[in-house]
Each structure stands twice: as C-alpha cells, then as structure tokens.
Amino acid sequence: MSVVPCLIDRWSEENNCIISTWKQNERGLEPNQNLLKRCCSESRKLLQKIQGIPAATERLALEMTVAYNTFLFSLSFSNASEVEESLKQSLLRALGAAGSQVSGSDTIQLWEAVLHTFGSSVCQYVHKLLLIQWMLWLMQCQLERVLTLLMQTDHKRERSAPVNLQTETRNLALSMEEDSSLMVAMAAKDLKDLLHICTVICQGVEQMKMEKYSEALDIFQEAKGLPSPRSLLGHIHTLTGQSFAKLGQPHCALHFYRKAVEMDCACHSALYQSALVFRQLGNPKAEMEALHLLNSAVQLQSDKISSSASLVSPATLLGGEQMTFISSVPSPSLILHTLAHTRVFNGSISDGVEYYLDLLASLQSDGKDLIHTGECASFPRIPVVYLEAGFALLKAKRYSDTLVVCEEVITSTLDFIPERLLLDADGKQNVADSDVGLENVDFVLWAGAAHLLQAQAHWKLKDTKEAITNFTRAINNLVKVFIKQKDWKQKHLGNTEAVVERMVTLEAAKGQALAGRGLCFLERGQLKEALRDLHLSLQMTPGCKNIKMLLSEVLWRLDRREEASAHWREAHSSSDASKSVNLPLYLQLWPDDTAFDFSELKKKIVEYIQAKKT
C-alpha cells in the first residue's frame, strides 16, 4: 500500500515543478508563449496520468489541484466547451471516489451534488474548480447560471428577496486557503477577486445595453471599491462616463474619461469617447486634440510587443462581445482619416495634409487594394481617401503631388469603367444589379474626380492646355452615366435614394469640370467655347454665383453688355444655391477657388448700369 503515497509525492513534485517553471516566466518582463504551451502540455499529461487510475479520496486534493492548473493553462489553447467538458469529467470522478452519483447531465445539478457531498476536508479544492466553472460561464456572459452556481455554495443561508448576482458575489464565502505542498498557477483568491469585479462590470454593461444607465452607474460605483487592476479601473471610469453621456450629462462624462486616462494611460476608449462628447458640445479644437492624443497612443502601442504573462486576463473573462462594447475604438486608419478630413474641412490644410500622407503610407504598407478593400462601414472606400488627399495637396499648393496621388486612382479604376451606364431610379432592378450599378457609378465618379483634380492642378501651374485636356477627360468619364427617368431629381422613393445621391454628385462634378474648362477657354481668349461650357455648367449647378460672374465676363467680352449685366445683377442678388448640395470633400474646391479677378468687370458693369439710368 506504500505505492499510493509514493505516487502522490511523485505527482505532487511534478506539479510543483511545472508551476515553479511558470512562476519564473510570469515574473519576467517578456512572457514566453512557448513556455506557456509547454506547461499546458505537461500539466495535461500529468492530469491524464492521475486520471488513468480509479479516483480515490486520498488523491482528490492532488487531482483537483492539477485539474485547476491544467484548466488555467488550457484557456489560451482550448475553447470554453472543451474545458467545461474536462471539468465535468473531473467532478464526476470526484463524486465517484466518494461513492456518490448524480442523475442526468445538467451541470448545475452536478455542482449541487458535489457541494453537498464534500465537506471541509477538500472544500478548498472543490472551490478552486468552482472558480473555473464561474470563469467559463462568465466568458460566455451566462450570468443567470453564475448566480445559480454561487447560490449553491451556501444553500443553507437565508436570503432576503430579491436574490441578485451583486448580492451573491458580495456575500460569497469560499474557502481560499492554499495548500503549501501543492502549488497553483494562480492563487484562488486572486482569481476570485478578478472574477468578482469582471462579473460586476459585465452586469453593468448588460444594464447599459438595455439602456438602464442609472442602474449601470450604481453597479459601476460598487465596482470602484473592489480590488482591481489599474486597466480595469480605467474601463470602469470610461463606462461610468458613457452612462453619464447617455443620461445627458456630458461634463460629468468628461470628468470620468479624464479619470480613466489618469488611471490607465492606455485606456484608448476614454480618449475616443471624449472626442465624441467634444463633438457633441461643438468644440472641434478639443475634439481634434483628443483624437490626436488617441492616434499617438495607438501608434505607441502598436510599436510595442503586445503580450501578457497573466494566465487569466480581464479581456478573457469579459469575452469578445463585452470587450468590444467596453473598449471600442476605431481602427488606426479610421482615426487618421477622421483627423485628416476634419482638419482639411475646417481649414487646417497643412496639418490635414500630413495626416493624409500618413494614412496613405499606412494603407500602402498594409498592402490595401485600392479598389476592393474596405476596412469597415464607417471607413470610406480607399479611392475616396486618395481623392481627399489629392484635394488637400491641391489646397496646400503641392500641385505635383496632387497629380501623382490622383494618377493612382485613374490607373486603378481604368479597367472597371463601363462604356455606358444606364440607371433606373424607380428601383425596379433587383438588389444585386442595383449594387453593381452603383459600384460602377462610383468607378466613373472616382476617375472623373481624379481627372478634375489633376486639371485644377495644371490650371494652378498656369498650364491651361493640359488643364483643358484633363477637364475634357473628366467630362468624358462623367457623361457615361445616364438615368432613365428625366424627373429623377424628384424621385426620392425607397431604395432609389442611393441612385439620386450619386447622380447629384455626378452632376456637380460635371458642372465643375465644365466651369473649369470654360475658365481655361476664357483665359485663352476662346470666348465661344467658354460661353458654351459655362452655360452647360450653370445647368448642372444652377444658382452658382461664381459661374454667373464668369458668364458675365465672357458676355461682356463678346460685347453682349445687356446679358452680361443681367447675369451680374442675378449673381449678386441671390444666395449661392449650389452650396446647399452636400458634396464630398474632394469636390469642395471648384469653382469657388478660381481666384479670378472680377474688379475690372465690376467697374465696367456699374458704369454701364449708371449710364443706362441717365
């Protein structure tokens, strides 16, 4: 009979050796994933050896401890269902060793039987496995099952209604004593504390999802008083801020976002939420500052090796869905795009250009396909990013760079542009055909806009001949799209709105290209051609003040004084209706930035009008 204690001693030593190796790694600055895998493998083999012989009460402490360690190591390499099945087998073996049985396969019933069967002798080992079960259900956000499980630990205690998980976790009495002869990968008390606060956070998040923000605040208030890693406290402050924001208290929200960053400088979600609140408050300067800090923090983190020596992290316990809710932050590309777009839109051109160039470099280094790759619903298609960058470079007077960036769009869309495209605004096309049609419209628009920006760059470089060539290429691309219904602008019916939106943008782009070419003809003295293009442009963008003034200039030079003065009066007596159209950023420049000198024309028309009155 001396074999049994001999086996216990040998297996205990083997367990302790595995854990000692892991503990040394855990204290290191750069945890070794290969070592974790090795410890997991060795611990599994040890558990298989122990479970290779019938279970016995004198070996339960050892078996449960090794099982506990094995399950902790396995989290990184197995899914929850596999670990849970192994846990169930360990519990059934324990019951078998005690001569007990359980009817059915329900896990709750199994735990009820285990907790009733074992007294104080192995209570601490049973409770370690109970922590594993709690962990597995928390990872799957099965809070009702966690509540039922925890209530089983002290079924004799009288409970005042209503029973809830907050009360149970607060009053939970588990044996957290450690056996010095059997080492564990993670102290039971540490795991219990981590499970406790993560469970409370999970409850708060569930309340937020149900839009019960006041209840969520009460839960997060309790969470702040629990033992917690700094990173989790940062998340708690962020969630508190989000709840206040939803309750219409933005300044309270900002207070807690600041506390979150002070607690954990890597709490990116707090910076992002701050930016959203500043946007809501109409403070673009503070919004940009928050986004700039977020961009710097994200870049700094990406430069570091992201690894953790902890076997059980808050992110593991809270699960992917919960962590996405808690720490949702846009991708680095989306952050850069928001910064770039907002800077340029608000007139900070030089800053915007730098952000756009960083963004283009990032997209190129990631091997992003210019046409087919889409990051997410909120991130624009990559040709749009290139066009916006080209627009920003044009505004920054970096004309050669504009030509290069736009050429990328032209080259990449070349094979996708149809010879002719007919659209139906009545929505009679099936969804698939409609999507393909809209995609083709986008290709036409992107190529046309790229030629348009290149034409403007050539005009700025005083090369009107090359500008006319590119304006013409833009027009030739944009006129490839037709729509069946002549009254399509009035057809805002159901799924036709996407068609109408694109057609409005195409019309605006055609109007700008015609106006640009007309201006070039005007500068070259080709007045008839200029008059034709400017008239067509005005049809595309009715009410555009600058085009009316250019028409006045052409008509005056053609000695059509009455028409010229009529257009001049009309341009100065009405608001600029064309500005009401919501155009993409890359179409915001022309013709309002023509920098044409109308002072001489103004003087002549004023004299003409006064002469008529006398």
XYZ file of C-alpha atoms in Angstrom:
614
model
C 0.000 0.000 0.000
C 3.034 2.273 0.152
C 2.707 2.773 -3.627
C -0.169 5.271 -3.225
C 1.686 7.816 -1.079
C 4.694 7.315 -3.338
C 2.570 8.257 -6.383
C 1.070 11.234 -4.583
C 4.538 12.517 -3.653
C 5.893 11.968 -7.168
C 2.916 13.644 -8.899
C 2.876 16.496 -6.381
C 6.532 17.139 -7.090
C 5.879 17.018 -10.830
C 3.018 19.518 -10.445
C 5.169 21.838 -8.347
C 7.985 21.668 -10.870
C 5.640 22.739 -13.692
C 4.231 25.609 -11.650
C 7.682 26.770 -10.485
C 8.792 26.971 -14.106
C 5.714 29.037 -14.978
C 6.119 31.333 -11.982
C 9.644 32.207 -13.059
C 8.331 33.058 -16.528
C 5.425 35.060 -15.077
C 7.823 37.358 -13.245
C 9.742 38.038 -16.448
C 9.296 41.207 -18.470
C 8.729 39.298 -21.705
C 6.493 36.269 -21.135
C 7.201 33.236 -23.260
C 4.184 31.819 -25.111
C 6.151 28.688 -25.975
C 6.734 28.081 -22.287
C 3.023 28.518 -21.604
C 2.268 25.917 -24.248
C 4.856 23.560 -22.723
C 3.452 23.992 -19.211
C -0.032 23.351 -20.557
C 1.094 20.188 -22.315
C 2.981 18.855 -19.267
C 0.095 19.652 -16.938
C -2.347 17.836 -19.229
C -0.093 14.793 -19.339
C 0.147 14.786 -15.552
C -3.651 15.003 -15.239
C -4.029 12.131 -17.700
C -1.672 10.014 -15.585
C -3.618 10.798 -12.421
C -6.928 10.091 -14.122
C -5.516 6.907 -15.658
C -6.224 5.069 -12.428
C -9.519 4.983 -10.500
C -10.226 8.084 -8.419
C -9.645 7.827 -4.686
C -10.452 10.232 -1.873
C -6.836 10.360 -0.689
C -5.778 11.678 -4.113
C -8.652 14.148 -4.643
C -6.708 17.149 -3.344
C -3.895 16.409 -5.798
C -6.206 15.606 -8.708
C -8.335 18.723 -8.224
C -5.269 20.957 -7.916
C -3.690 19.567 -11.096
C -7.057 19.868 -12.866
C -7.308 23.508 -11.718
C -3.825 24.277 -13.059
C -4.466 22.434 -16.311
C -7.706 24.330 -16.962
C -5.966 27.660 -16.358
C -3.158 26.769 -18.758
C -5.667 25.479 -21.329
C -7.566 28.763 -21.656
C -5.166 30.014 -24.319
C -5.309 26.828 -26.383
C -8.814 25.363 -25.948
C -12.321 26.712 -26.318
C -14.636 27.037 -23.328
C -16.731 23.988 -24.212
C -13.674 21.698 -24.229
C -12.517 22.973 -20.836
C -16.042 22.656 -19.453
C -16.299 19.044 -20.604
C -12.993 18.213 -18.917
C -14.174 19.968 -15.773
C -17.349 17.903 -15.754
C -15.332 14.697 -16.006
C -13.198 15.773 -13.027
C -16.331 16.445 -10.956
C -17.828 13.057 -11.866
C -14.577 11.338 -10.837
C -14.657 13.172 -7.515
C -18.232 12.027 -6.886
C -17.277 8.503 -7.894
C -14.419 8.490 -5.394
C -16.854 9.491 -2.651
C -19.339 6.803 -3.702
C -21.929 9.325 -4.881
C -23.774 9.595 -8.150
C -25.789 12.251 -9.937
C -28.749 11.646 -12.196
C -28.820 13.476 -15.513
C -26.174 15.567 -17.211
C -27.184 19.050 -16.055
C -24.117 20.959 -14.863
C -25.996 22.805 -12.109
C -27.268 19.504 -10.685
C -23.745 18.124 -10.860
C -22.384 21.064 -8.874
C -25.208 20.774 -6.354
C -24.247 17.130 -5.769
C -20.516 17.948 -5.474
C -21.043 20.798 -2.999
C -23.387 18.645 -0.874
C -21.067 15.632 -0.946
C -17.756 17.167 0.065
C -17.208 18.722 3.455
C -14.422 20.833 4.768
C -11.722 18.206 4.051
C -11.436 19.044 0.341
C -13.634 22.143 0.299
C -10.798 24.438 -0.779
C -10.005 22.209 -3.782
C -13.667 21.955 -4.826
C -13.957 25.726 -4.644
C -10.971 26.120 -6.968
C -12.841 24.116 -9.594
C -15.960 26.149 -8.877
C -13.956 29.246 -9.801
C -13.143 27.591 -13.124
C -16.851 26.978 -13.752
C -17.659 30.578 -12.804
C -14.951 31.741 -15.180
C -16.236 29.649 -18.106
C -19.805 30.902 -17.733
C -18.684 34.491 -17.269
C -16.670 34.271 -20.502
C -19.938 33.363 -22.231
C -21.872 36.060 -20.297
C -24.167 33.422 -18.768
C -24.876 35.491 -15.658
C -28.027 33.601 -14.652
C -26.075 30.351 -14.480
C -23.318 32.073 -12.491
C -25.942 33.262 -9.993
C -27.425 29.772 -9.635
C -23.952 28.300 -9.170
C -22.910 30.784 -6.478
C -26.148 30.276 -4.585
C -25.273 26.566 -4.301
C -22.124 27.355 -2.298
C -24.185 28.306 0.761
C -27.637 26.836 0.175
C -28.478 26.968 3.883
C -28.058 30.751 4.163
C -31.334 32.640 4.405
C -31.679 35.180 1.631
C -33.783 38.290 1.658
C -35.626 38.851 -1.605
C -34.826 39.734 -4.264
C -31.859 37.464 -4.935
C -29.392 39.006 -7.382
C -25.862 38.399 -8.580
C -24.498 41.565 -6.968
C -25.607 40.407 -3.532
C -24.337 36.866 -4.051
C -20.868 37.922 -5.194
C -20.679 40.444 -2.330
C -21.607 37.843 0.307
C -19.815 34.900 -1.280
C -17.942 32.740 1.224
C -15.452 30.433 -0.455
C -12.508 28.647 1.083
C -9.475 30.367 -0.422
C -6.828 28.635 1.694
C -3.815 27.338 -0.150
C -2.021 24.033 0.437
C 1.679 24.834 0.650
C 2.519 21.323 -0.573
C 0.581 21.817 -3.856
C 1.475 24.854 -5.927
C -1.097 26.557 -8.162
C -0.659 28.594 -11.345
C -2.862 31.365 -9.971
C -3.860 31.892 -6.351
C -7.537 31.156 -5.821
C -8.071 34.476 -4.032
C -6.587 36.427 -6.939
C -8.809 34.584 -9.398
C -11.880 35.097 -7.208
C -11.207 38.856 -6.918
C -10.765 39.135 -10.674
C -13.935 37.110 -11.321
C -15.833 39.279 -8.845
C -15.026 42.623 -10.451
C -15.388 41.297 -14.010
C -18.803 39.900 -13.102
C -19.873 43.267 -11.712
C -18.605 45.039 -14.861
C -20.426 42.520 -17.038
C -23.655 43.255 -15.136
C -23.169 46.983 -15.652
C -22.573 46.524 -19.377
C -25.745 44.434 -19.654
C -27.691 47.258 -17.974
C -26.192 49.737 -20.451
C -27.233 47.545 -23.363
C -30.786 47.678 -22.002
C -30.415 51.496 -21.745
C -30.741 51.369 -17.945
C -27.950 53.858 -17.393
C -28.826 54.896 -13.829
C -28.774 51.243 -12.741
C -25.461 50.798 -14.545
C -23.991 53.768 -12.627
C -24.932 52.141 -9.314
C -23.159 48.941 -10.367
C -20.021 50.751 -11.537
C -19.948 52.685 -8.267
C -19.704 49.372 -6.398
C -17.053 48.120 -8.821
C -14.759 51.064 -7.990
C -14.424 49.808 -4.421
C -13.309 46.298 -5.379
C -9.700 45.079 -5.747
C -8.859 45.614 -9.384
C -6.007 46.061 -11.870
C -5.499 49.661 -13.000
C -6.570 48.787 -16.540
C -9.950 47.575 -15.279
C -10.430 50.687 -13.159
C -9.780 52.704 -16.305
C -12.538 50.778 -18.087
C -14.908 51.289 -15.124
C -14.351 55.069 -15.253
C -14.901 55.002 -19.038
C -18.170 53.069 -18.701
C -19.264 55.482 -15.967
C -18.556 58.354 -18.334
C -20.514 56.688 -21.136
C -23.500 56.234 -18.817
C -23.404 59.919 -17.850
C -23.144 60.861 -21.539
C -26.243 58.788 -22.309
C -28.050 60.494 -19.417
C -27.332 63.882 -20.993
C -24.550 64.923 -18.618
C -21.560 65.460 -20.953
C -19.420 67.368 -18.442
C -19.736 64.559 -15.877
C -18.823 62.168 -18.680
C -15.668 64.153 -19.490
C -14.692 64.145 -15.816
C -14.725 60.340 -15.694
C -12.999 59.987 -19.070
C -10.172 62.136 -17.674
C -10.025 59.930 -14.557
C -9.859 56.857 -16.808
C -6.825 58.200 -18.683
C -5.176 59.234 -15.403
C -5.730 55.713 -14.069
C -4.539 53.971 -17.245
C -2.837 55.956 -19.988
C -3.520 53.059 -22.385
C -7.307 53.479 -21.953
C -7.895 54.431 -25.585
C -11.660 54.134 -25.362
C -11.766 57.042 -22.860
C -9.920 59.299 -25.327
C -12.260 58.265 -28.137
C -15.387 58.818 -26.051
C -14.010 62.232 -25.031
C -13.712 63.156 -28.699
C -17.354 62.159 -29.274
C -18.511 64.323 -26.352
C -16.476 67.308 -27.564
C -18.076 66.863 -30.995
C -21.500 66.826 -29.353
C -20.609 70.021 -27.431
C -19.485 71.718 -30.644
C -15.841 72.038 -29.589
C -13.839 70.950 -32.679
C -10.497 72.098 -31.229
C -10.864 69.846 -28.161
C -12.203 67.028 -30.341
C -9.132 67.195 -32.565
C -6.839 67.296 -29.548
C -8.471 64.152 -28.134
C -8.220 62.372 -31.485
C -4.582 63.446 -31.850
C -3.777 62.001 -28.417
C -5.669 58.833 -29.342
C -3.733 58.497 -32.587
C -0.409 58.956 -30.760
C -1.392 56.417 -28.083
C -2.483 53.838 -30.656
C 0.735 54.294 -32.637
C 2.816 53.972 -29.461
C 1.049 50.752 -28.519
C 1.476 49.268 -31.996
C 5.229 49.837 -31.712
C 5.344 47.639 -28.616
C 5.059 43.869 -28.422
C 1.620 43.230 -27.038
C 1.855 40.261 -24.716
C 0.885 39.418 -21.193
C 2.204 36.909 -18.725
C -1.155 36.672 -16.955
C -2.949 33.362 -17.397
C -6.340 34.964 -16.922
C -6.845 38.497 -18.199
C -9.922 40.707 -17.842
C -10.285 40.592 -21.635
C -10.505 36.781 -21.468
C -13.127 36.820 -18.718
C -15.298 39.502 -20.249
C -15.343 37.839 -23.655
C -15.026 39.339 -27.115
C -18.504 40.852 -27.315
C -18.284 42.556 -23.926
C -14.753 43.834 -24.520
C -15.798 45.235 -27.890
C -18.507 47.193 -26.090
C -16.179 48.275 -23.272
C -13.086 49.260 -25.224
C -14.458 50.013 -28.675
C -12.029 52.265 -30.530
C -11.869 52.969 -34.273
C -9.064 51.419 -36.273
C -5.847 53.447 -36.583
C -6.734 54.138 -40.220
C -10.162 55.490 -39.288
C -8.661 57.695 -36.566
C -6.160 59.116 -39.056
C -8.888 59.669 -41.640
C -11.116 61.496 -39.158
C -8.216 63.739 -38.176
C -7.218 64.402 -41.767
C -10.745 65.026 -43.065
C -11.735 67.301 -40.174
C -8.510 69.310 -40.315
C -8.888 69.955 -44.048
C -12.616 70.642 -43.813
C -12.016 73.218 -41.066
C -9.215 74.907 -42.995
C -6.132 73.494 -41.211
C -4.702 72.386 -44.534
C -1.056 71.732 -43.615
C -1.996 69.519 -40.654
C -4.601 67.722 -42.733
C -2.096 67.023 -45.497
C 0.334 65.414 -43.060
C -2.406 63.176 -41.662
C -3.493 62.186 -45.168
C 0.077 61.328 -46.163
C 0.468 59.221 -43.004
C -2.800 57.488 -43.843
C -1.760 56.745 -47.435
C 1.568 55.379 -46.211
C -0.263 53.167 -43.710
C -2.649 51.831 -46.360
C 0.224 51.104 -48.733
C 2.310 49.365 -46.058
C -0.684 47.180 -45.186
C -0.992 46.183 -48.843
C -4.529 47.584 -49.129
C -6.063 47.047 -52.558
C -7.125 50.423 -53.919
C -10.439 49.188 -55.282
C -11.773 46.163 -53.429
C -10.528 46.574 -49.876
C -12.929 48.109 -47.359
C -11.991 48.389 -43.679
C -15.452 48.844 -42.201
C -18.762 50.529 -42.878
C -17.596 53.865 -41.422
C -14.292 53.935 -43.326
C -14.575 55.399 -46.844
C -13.558 53.457 -49.909
C -9.837 53.826 -50.467
C -10.125 55.742 -53.794
C -12.131 58.352 -51.859
C -9.253 58.642 -49.366
C -6.817 59.189 -52.256
C -9.093 61.822 -53.795
C -9.420 63.628 -50.472
C -5.641 63.526 -50.108
C -5.294 64.941 -53.635
C -7.749 67.704 -52.764
C -5.783 68.554 -49.586
C -2.490 68.642 -51.530
C -4.095 70.938 -54.079
C -5.260 73.297 -51.342
C -1.715 73.194 -49.902
C -0.363 74.237 -53.347
C 1.525 70.962 -53.728
C 0.358 70.545 -57.296
C 2.856 67.932 -58.460
C 1.921 65.696 -55.521
C -1.751 66.141 -56.413
C -1.049 64.844 -59.916
C 0.751 61.759 -58.574
C -1.905 60.834 -55.991
C -4.781 61.249 -58.454
C -2.967 59.196 -61.076
C -3.176 56.245 -58.648
C -6.967 56.491 -58.725
C -7.113 56.823 -62.516
C -4.856 53.807 -63.057
C -6.672 51.567 -60.583
C -10.181 52.358 -61.873
C -9.323 52.142 -65.579
C -10.422 48.525 -66.054
C -13.705 48.958 -64.188
C -15.254 51.890 -66.057
C -18.078 50.864 -68.454
C -18.511 52.455 -71.880
C -22.072 53.444 -70.982
C -24.120 53.012 -67.816
C -27.916 53.258 -67.652
C -29.536 53.558 -64.227
C -33.137 53.110 -63.128
C -34.330 55.458 -60.370
C -37.640 53.601 -59.997
C -35.926 50.807 -58.065
C -37.145 48.122 -60.494
C -33.714 46.499 -60.673
C -33.039 43.616 -58.310
C -30.742 44.306 -55.374
C -27.698 42.585 -56.899
C -27.976 44.507 -60.200
C -28.578 47.733 -58.313
C -25.454 47.239 -56.182
C -23.350 46.505 -59.273
C -24.760 49.591 -60.965
C -23.937 51.823 -58.020
C -20.440 50.344 -57.839
C -19.908 51.201 -61.494
C -21.164 54.743 -60.878
C -18.565 55.041 -58.137
C -15.800 53.968 -60.513
C -16.914 56.601 -63.041
C -17.155 59.295 -60.363
C -13.750 58.492 -58.855
C -11.988 58.545 -62.225
C -13.789 61.732 -63.250
C -12.957 63.439 -59.946
C -9.299 62.387 -60.245
C -9.069 63.985 -63.714
C -10.878 67.040 -62.343
C -8.336 67.498 -59.546
C -5.469 66.975 -61.985
C -6.979 69.611 -64.287
C -7.194 72.079 -61.401
C -3.563 71.358 -60.524
C -2.485 72.060 -64.122
C -4.541 75.278 -64.120
C -2.796 76.376 -60.928
C 0.527 75.616 -62.653
C -0.566 78.015 -65.478
C -0.715 75.138 -67.979
C -4.171 75.824 -69.433
C -3.653 73.470 -72.374
C -3.044 70.461 -70.117
C -5.819 71.670 -67.819
C -8.311 71.680 -70.725
C -7.199 68.154 -71.669
C -7.871 66.862 -68.153
C -11.141 68.759 -67.746
C -12.234 67.122 -71.003
C -11.205 63.669 -69.736
C -13.208 64.283 -66.568
C -16.285 65.286 -68.620
C -15.916 62.291 -70.958
C -15.902 59.963 -67.954
C -18.785 61.595 -66.130
C -21.151 61.696 -69.115
C -21.051 57.894 -69.382
C -23.780 57.617 -66.753
C -27.405 58.073 -67.799
C -30.649 57.722 -65.896
C -33.927 56.526 -67.460
C -36.246 58.940 -65.719
C -35.959 62.606 -66.730
C -37.557 63.665 -63.463
C -35.118 61.607 -61.351
C -34.373 64.540 -59.045
C -37.927 64.323 -57.715
C -37.804 60.551 -57.187
C -36.836 60.027 -53.554
C -38.594 56.681 -53.295
C -37.238 53.840 -51.130
C -34.023 52.361 -52.422
C -33.670 54.956 -55.237
C -32.153 57.494 -52.830
C -28.693 55.970 -53.289
C -29.040 56.463 -57.061
C -30.257 60.046 -56.651
C -27.404 60.871 -54.252
C -24.786 59.627 -56.698
C -26.412 61.367 -59.641
C -26.440 64.690 -57.762
C -22.720 64.245 -57.069
C -22.050 63.348 -60.723
C -23.973 66.407 -61.900
C -21.961 68.624 -59.561
C -18.685 67.107 -60.773
C -19.719 67.637 -64.423
C -20.686 71.212 -63.613
C -17.295 71.846 -62.025
C -15.419 70.277 -64.949
C -17.359 72.360 -67.469
C -16.835 75.519 -65.415
C -13.113 74.784 -65.169
C -12.763 74.176 -68.868
C -14.817 77.308 -69.578
C -12.483 79.374 -67.416
C -9.453 77.984 -69.264
C -11.057 78.855 -72.610
C -11.765 82.334 -71.262
C -8.128 82.825 -70.305
C -7.052 81.638 -73.763
C -9.489 84.021 -75.462
C -11.685 81.208 -76.856
C -14.853 83.021 -75.863
C -17.448 80.953 -77.768
C -16.145 77.736 -76.250
C -16.036 79.376 -72.831
C -19.647 80.576 -73.213
C -20.835 77.084 -74.205
C -19.159 75.355 -71.260
C -20.240 77.927 -68.702
C -23.864 77.755 -69.875
C -23.774 73.961 -69.571
C -22.116 74.233 -66.170
C -24.871 76.550 -64.930
C -27.447 73.950 -65.990
C -25.637 71.334 -63.909
C -25.206 73.601 -60.865
C -27.999 76.190 -61.072
C -27.594 79.194 -58.833
C -23.798 79.101 -58.643
C -22.719 82.704 -58.137
C -19.185 82.299 -59.455
C -20.298 80.704 -62.709
C -22.780 83.562 -63.305
C -19.982 86.043 -62.782
C -17.741 84.168 -65.238
C -20.603 84.204 -67.724
C -20.852 87.957 -67.245
C -17.145 88.273 -68.063
C -17.463 86.210 -71.256
C -20.626 88.007 -72.413
C -19.051 91.409 -71.748
C -16.031 90.478 -73.855
C -18.419 89.321 -76.603
C -19.972 92.788 -76.432
C -23.278 91.372 -75.143
C -23.482 94.038 -72.446
C -27.145 93.666 -71.516
C -26.863 89.915 -70.913
C -23.621 90.404 -69.017
C -25.161 92.962 -66.652
C -28.247 90.771 -66.160
C -26.094 87.825 -65.080
C -24.073 90.124 -62.849
C -27.168 91.507 -61.113
C -28.567 87.995 -60.702
C -25.274 86.736 -59.212
C -25.275 89.481 -56.584
C -28.962 89.479 -55.744
C -29.358 85.781 -54.799
C -27.680 83.391 -52.413
C -25.316 80.756 -53.785
C -27.786 77.874 -54.222
C -25.110 75.434 -55.342
C -23.607 75.390 -51.847
C -26.704 73.658 -50.464
C -25.658 70.415 -52.164
C -23.862 68.052 -49.784
C -20.772 67.222 -51.821
C -17.792 65.014 -50.969
C -14.735 66.815 -49.625
C -12.812 66.354 -52.878
C -15.448 68.367 -54.790
C -15.405 71.376 -52.427
C -12.780 73.410 -54.292
C -14.083 74.422 -57.699
C -15.283 76.955 -58.841
C -15.145 78.932 -55.575
C -11.340 78.885 -55.606
C -10.826 80.190 -59.160
C -9.246 83.403 -57.826
C -10.476 85.197 -60.956
C -10.213 88.975 -60.723
C -13.634 90.483 -61.375
C -12.741 94.026 -60.220
C -12.373 95.457 -63.717
C -15.626 93.840 -64.877
C -17.448 95.170 -61.809
C -16.287 98.708 -62.578
C -17.416 98.477 -66.206
C -20.835 96.979 -65.380
C -21.521 99.578 -62.689
C -20.657 102.338 -65.195
C -22.872 100.665 -67.830
C -25.860 100.403 -65.482
C -25.462 104.034 -64.348
C -25.182 105.213 -67.946
C -28.459 103.473 -68.803
C -30.234 105.271 -65.962
C -29.156 108.716 -67.187
